[in-house]
Coordinates of C-alpha atoms in Angstrom, one line a residue:
M257 CA -28.6 -50.9 -30.7
S258 CA -25.6 -48.6 -30.7
T259 CA -25.0 -45.3 -32.5
Y260 CA -21.9 -45.1 -34.6
L261 CA -20.7 -41.7 -35.7
L262 CA -18.0 -42.1 -38.4
V263 CA -15.8 -39.0 -39.0
H264 CA -13.7 -38.9 -42.1
G265 CA -10.1 -37.7 -42.4
A266 CA -8.5 -34.8 -44.2
W267 CA -9.4 -34.3 -47.9
H268 CA -12.1 -37.0 -47.7
S269 CA -15.9 -36.8 -47.2
G270 CA -18.6 -38.9 -45.7
Q271 CA -18.7 -40.9 -48.9
A272 CA -15.5 -42.7 -47.7
W273 CA -17.7 -44.8 -45.4
E274 CA -20.1 -46.0 -48.1
R275 CA -19.0 -49.7 -47.7
V276 CA -19.1 -49.7 -43.9
V277 CA -22.4 -47.9 -43.2
P278 CA -24.7 -50.7 -44.7
L279 CA -22.8 -53.4 -42.8
L280 CA -23.2 -51.7 -39.5
T281 CA -26.8 -50.9 -40.3
A282 CA -27.5 -54.5 -41.3
A283 CA -26.3 -55.5 -37.8
G284 CA -29.0 -53.4 -36.3
H285 CA -27.2 -50.2 -35.4
R286 CA -27.7 -46.5 -36.2
V287 CA -24.9 -45.0 -38.3
L288 CA -24.1 -41.4 -39.2
A289 CA -21.3 -40.5 -41.6
P290 CA -21.4 -36.8 -42.2
S291 CA -19.2 -34.7 -44.4
L292 CA -17.3 -32.0 -42.5
T293 CA -17.4 -28.4 -43.6
G294 CA -15.5 -27.9 -46.8
H295 CA -15.9 -31.5 -48.0
G296 CA -18.4 -33.6 -49.8
D297 CA -21.8 -31.9 -50.1
K298 CA -20.3 -29.0 -48.1
A299 CA -17.2 -28.5 -50.3
H300 CA -18.5 -25.1 -51.4
L301 CA -18.1 -23.9 -47.8
L302 CA -14.3 -24.4 -47.8
G303 CA -12.3 -21.2 -47.0
P304 CA -9.3 -20.1 -45.0
E305 CA -11.4 -19.7 -41.9
V306 CA -12.4 -23.4 -41.9
G307 CA -10.3 -25.2 -39.3
L308 CA -10.2 -27.9 -36.7
D309 CA -12.6 -25.9 -34.5
T310 CA -15.1 -25.8 -37.4
H311 CA -15.0 -29.5 -37.7
V312 CA -15.3 -30.1 -34.0
D313 CA -18.4 -27.8 -34.1
D314 CA -19.8 -29.9 -36.9
V315 CA -19.5 -33.1 -34.9
V316 CA -20.7 -31.7 -31.6
G317 CA -23.6 -29.9 -33.3
L318 CA -24.7 -33.1 -34.9
I319 CA -24.6 -35.0 -31.6
V320 CA -26.6 -32.3 -29.9
E321 CA -29.1 -31.7 -32.7
E322 CA -29.8 -35.4 -33.1
D323 CA -29.7 -35.9 -29.3
L324 CA -27.3 -38.8 -29.7
T325 CA -26.2 -40.7 -26.6
D326 CA -24.0 -43.8 -26.1
V327 CA -22.1 -42.9 -29.2
V328 CA -19.3 -45.0 -30.6
L329 CA -17.3 -42.0 -32.1
V330 CA -14.8 -43.1 -34.8
G331 CA -12.2 -40.7 -36.1
H332 CA -10.1 -41.6 -39.1
S333 CA -6.6 -40.1 -39.6
Y334 CA -6.8 -36.3 -39.1
A335 CA -10.2 -36.8 -37.5
G336 CA -8.5 -38.3 -34.4
L337 CA -8.0 -34.6 -33.5
V338 CA -11.7 -33.8 -34.3
V339 CA -13.2 -36.6 -32.2
S340 CA -10.8 -35.9 -29.3
S341 CA -12.0 -32.3 -29.0
A342 CA -15.6 -33.2 -29.6
A343 CA -15.5 -35.8 -26.8
N344 CA -14.0 -33.2 -24.6
Q345 CA -17.1 -31.0 -25.1
V346 CA -19.8 -33.8 -24.7
P347 CA -18.1 -36.6 -22.8
D348 CA -21.4 -37.8 -21.3
R349 CA -22.7 -38.6 -24.7
I350 CA -19.7 -40.7 -25.9
A351 CA -19.6 -44.5 -25.0
H352 CA -16.4 -45.2 -26.9
L353 CA -13.7 -43.4 -28.8
V354 CA -12.1 -45.2 -31.7
Y355 CA -8.9 -43.9 -33.3
L356 CA -8.8 -45.4 -36.7
D357 CA -5.3 -45.1 -38.1
A358 CA -5.6 -41.7 -36.6
M359 CA -3.7 -38.9 -35.0
V360 CA -3.9 -39.2 -31.2
P361 CA -3.3 -35.8 -29.6
R362 CA -2.5 -34.5 -26.2
D363 CA -4.1 -31.3 -24.8
G364 CA -3.0 -28.3 -26.7
E365 CA -1.4 -30.2 -29.7
S366 CA -2.2 -29.6 -33.3
A367 CA -1.7 -31.9 -36.3
R368 CA 1.8 -30.7 -36.8
D369 CA 2.7 -31.6 -33.2
V370 CA 1.3 -35.1 -33.6
L371 CA 2.7 -35.7 -37.1
P372 CA 5.4 -33.1 -37.8
V373 CA 5.5 -33.9 -41.5
T374 CA 2.2 -32.0 -41.8
Q375 CA 4.3 -28.8 -41.4
T376 CA 5.5 -29.4 -44.9
L377 CA 1.9 -29.3 -46.2
I378 CA 1.3 -26.0 -44.3
D379 CA 4.5 -24.5 -45.8
L380 CA 3.4 -25.5 -49.3
A381 CA 0.0 -23.9 -48.8
A382 CA 1.6 -20.7 -47.6
R383 CA 3.7 -20.5 -50.8
S384 CA 0.7 -21.3 -53.0
G385 CA -1.5 -18.9 -54.8
T386 CA -4.1 -18.9 -52.0
G387 CA -1.8 -19.1 -49.0
W388 CA -4.1 -21.6 -47.2
R389 CA -5.4 -24.3 -49.6
I390 CA -3.8 -27.8 -49.3
P391 CA -4.6 -30.3 -52.2
P392 CA -5.0 -34.0 -51.5
M393 CA -1.9 -36.1 -51.1
P394 CA -0.6 -37.6 -54.4
E395 CA -0.8 -41.3 -55.3
L396 CA 2.3 -43.2 -54.3
P397 CA 4.0 -46.2 -56.0
P398 CA 2.7 -49.6 -54.8
P399 CA 2.1 -50.6 -52.1
G400 CA 1.4 -47.0 -51.0
G401 CA -1.3 -46.1 -53.5
L402 CA -3.8 -43.3 -52.9
F403 CA -4.2 -43.2 -49.2
G404 CA -3.4 -46.9 -49.2
V405 CA -6.0 -47.7 -51.9
T406 CA -4.4 -49.6 -54.7
D407 CA -7.2 -51.1 -56.8
P408 CA -7.5 -48.9 -60.0
A409 CA -11.3 -48.7 -59.9
D410 CA -11.3 -47.8 -56.2
I411 CA -8.6 -45.1 -56.9
A412 CA -10.7 -43.6 -59.7
W413 CA -13.7 -43.5 -57.5
L414 CA -11.8 -42.1 -54.5
R415 CA -10.4 -39.3 -56.6
T416 CA -13.9 -38.1 -57.3
T417 CA -14.6 -37.7 -53.5
L418 CA -11.5 -35.8 -52.5
S419 CA -11.2 -32.1 -52.1
D420 CA -8.8 -29.5 -50.8
Q421 CA -8.2 -29.0 -47.0
S422 CA -7.6 -25.7 -45.2
A423 CA -4.2 -25.2 -43.6
L424 CA -6.0 -24.0 -40.4
C425 CA -7.2 -27.6 -39.8
L426 CA -3.6 -28.6 -39.2
Q427 CA -2.7 -25.6 -37.1
Q428 CA -5.5 -25.2 -34.5
P429 CA -4.9 -27.0 -31.2
V430 CA -7.0 -29.8 -29.7
R431 CA -8.7 -29.1 -26.3
L432 CA -8.6 -31.9 -23.8
D433 CA -9.2 -30.0 -20.6
N434 CA -12.3 -31.8 -19.4
P435 CA -11.3 -34.5 -16.9
A436 CA -14.5 -36.4 -17.7
V437 CA -13.1 -37.2 -21.2
N438 CA -10.5 -39.5 -19.5
A439 CA -13.1 -41.9 -18.4
I440 CA -14.3 -42.7 -22.0
P441 CA -13.0 -46.1 -23.1
R442 CA -10.9 -46.0 -26.3
T443 CA -9.6 -48.3 -28.9
H444 CA -6.8 -47.8 -31.4
I445 CA -7.0 -49.5 -34.8
H446 CA -3.8 -49.4 -36.8
C447 CA -3.6 -50.2 -40.5
V448 CA -0.3 -52.0 -41.1
G449 CA 1.7 -53.5 -44.0
S450 CA 1.7 -50.6 -46.5
E451 CA 2.9 -47.6 -44.5
P452 CA 4.8 -45.0 -46.5
E453 CA 8.6 -45.1 -46.2
G454 CA 9.8 -43.1 -43.2
F455 CA 6.3 -43.1 -41.5
E456 CA 6.5 -43.2 -37.8
R457 CA 3.4 -43.7 -35.7
R458 CA 3.2 -42.2 -32.3
P459 CA 3.3 -45.1 -29.8
V460 CA 0.1 -45.8 -27.9
P461 CA 0.8 -45.6 -24.1
A462 CA 0.3 -49.0 -22.4
T463 CA -2.1 -47.4 -20.0
Q464 CA -5.0 -45.1 -21.2
P465 CA -6.0 -41.9 -19.5
G466 CA -8.7 -43.6 -17.6
G467 CA -6.2 -46.1 -16.1
T468 CA -7.2 -49.1 -18.2
P469 CA -4.8 -51.1 -20.4
A470 CA -4.5 -49.8 -24.0
Q471 CA -6.6 -51.7 -26.6
V472 CA -4.8 -51.7 -29.9
W473 CA -6.0 -53.8 -32.9
E474 CA -4.3 -54.1 -36.3
L475 CA -5.7 -54.4 -39.8
T476 CA -3.3 -55.6 -42.5
T477 CA -4.5 -53.1 -45.2
G478 CA -4.0 -49.6 -46.5
H479 CA -4.7 -46.4 -44.7
D480 CA -8.2 -46.0 -46.1
C481 CA -9.3 -49.3 -44.6
M482 CA -13.0 -48.4 -44.9
I483 CA -12.5 -48.7 -48.6
T484 CA -10.0 -51.5 -48.8
A485 CA -11.2 -53.7 -45.9
P486 CA -14.8 -52.7 -45.0
A487 CA -15.9 -56.1 -43.7
E488 CA -12.9 -56.6 -41.5
L489 CA -13.2 -53.0 -40.2
T490 CA -16.9 -53.6 -39.5
D491 CA -16.2 -56.8 -37.6
L492 CA -13.8 -54.8 -35.3
L493 CA -16.3 -52.0 -34.8
L494 CA -19.1 -54.4 -33.9
K495 CA -17.0 -55.7 -31.0
L496 CA -17.5 -52.2 -29.4
A497 CA -21.3 -52.2 -29.6

């Protein structure tokens, strides 16, 4: 039995994984899919002081509190930053890092370094009434959809789970200063076929920090693949158990 810790991206909540959790559980694994501070059942905690560090503390705190070991730590989108810093703090507890259509940072980088377009979101928040609150991204014309979700019923459901994000999440830097984190195996899963116009993904280096060849898999589906292709995503994650 493996332990999967699934970390959602910006504006989402742990509900995003509702179609994946039962599939991994049915295969005999333990699965945790928490909502980060400011989202889901913790939406009332959102404030300008909630940042990347807050979300890293959420993940590390859960790992320590539950005494989790041999964790397959999955970060979707923005959560690529979260799982990177979390693994840096508790590398001995992480069996595998999975970057699921995610930002993949270097030490000291923030979201705006990895994906410069996020600076636009920070600027919009600064000019808003609050100065820090970033609403969810709007729905795009097909095939973009709402975070890559195009089915009308799924879009309607997804809207009910989304909430605003604090600008600080995109501004605080990742910490990758623990050499032990380099030894953790990692896999990159890219969602392809419906990327927004002008989107540029940072290339994955052919050799990973630990010296092993990069493992990159593709899913032909939208960005929120846990909603649009849960079975296919689960099949890939089970290969890492």
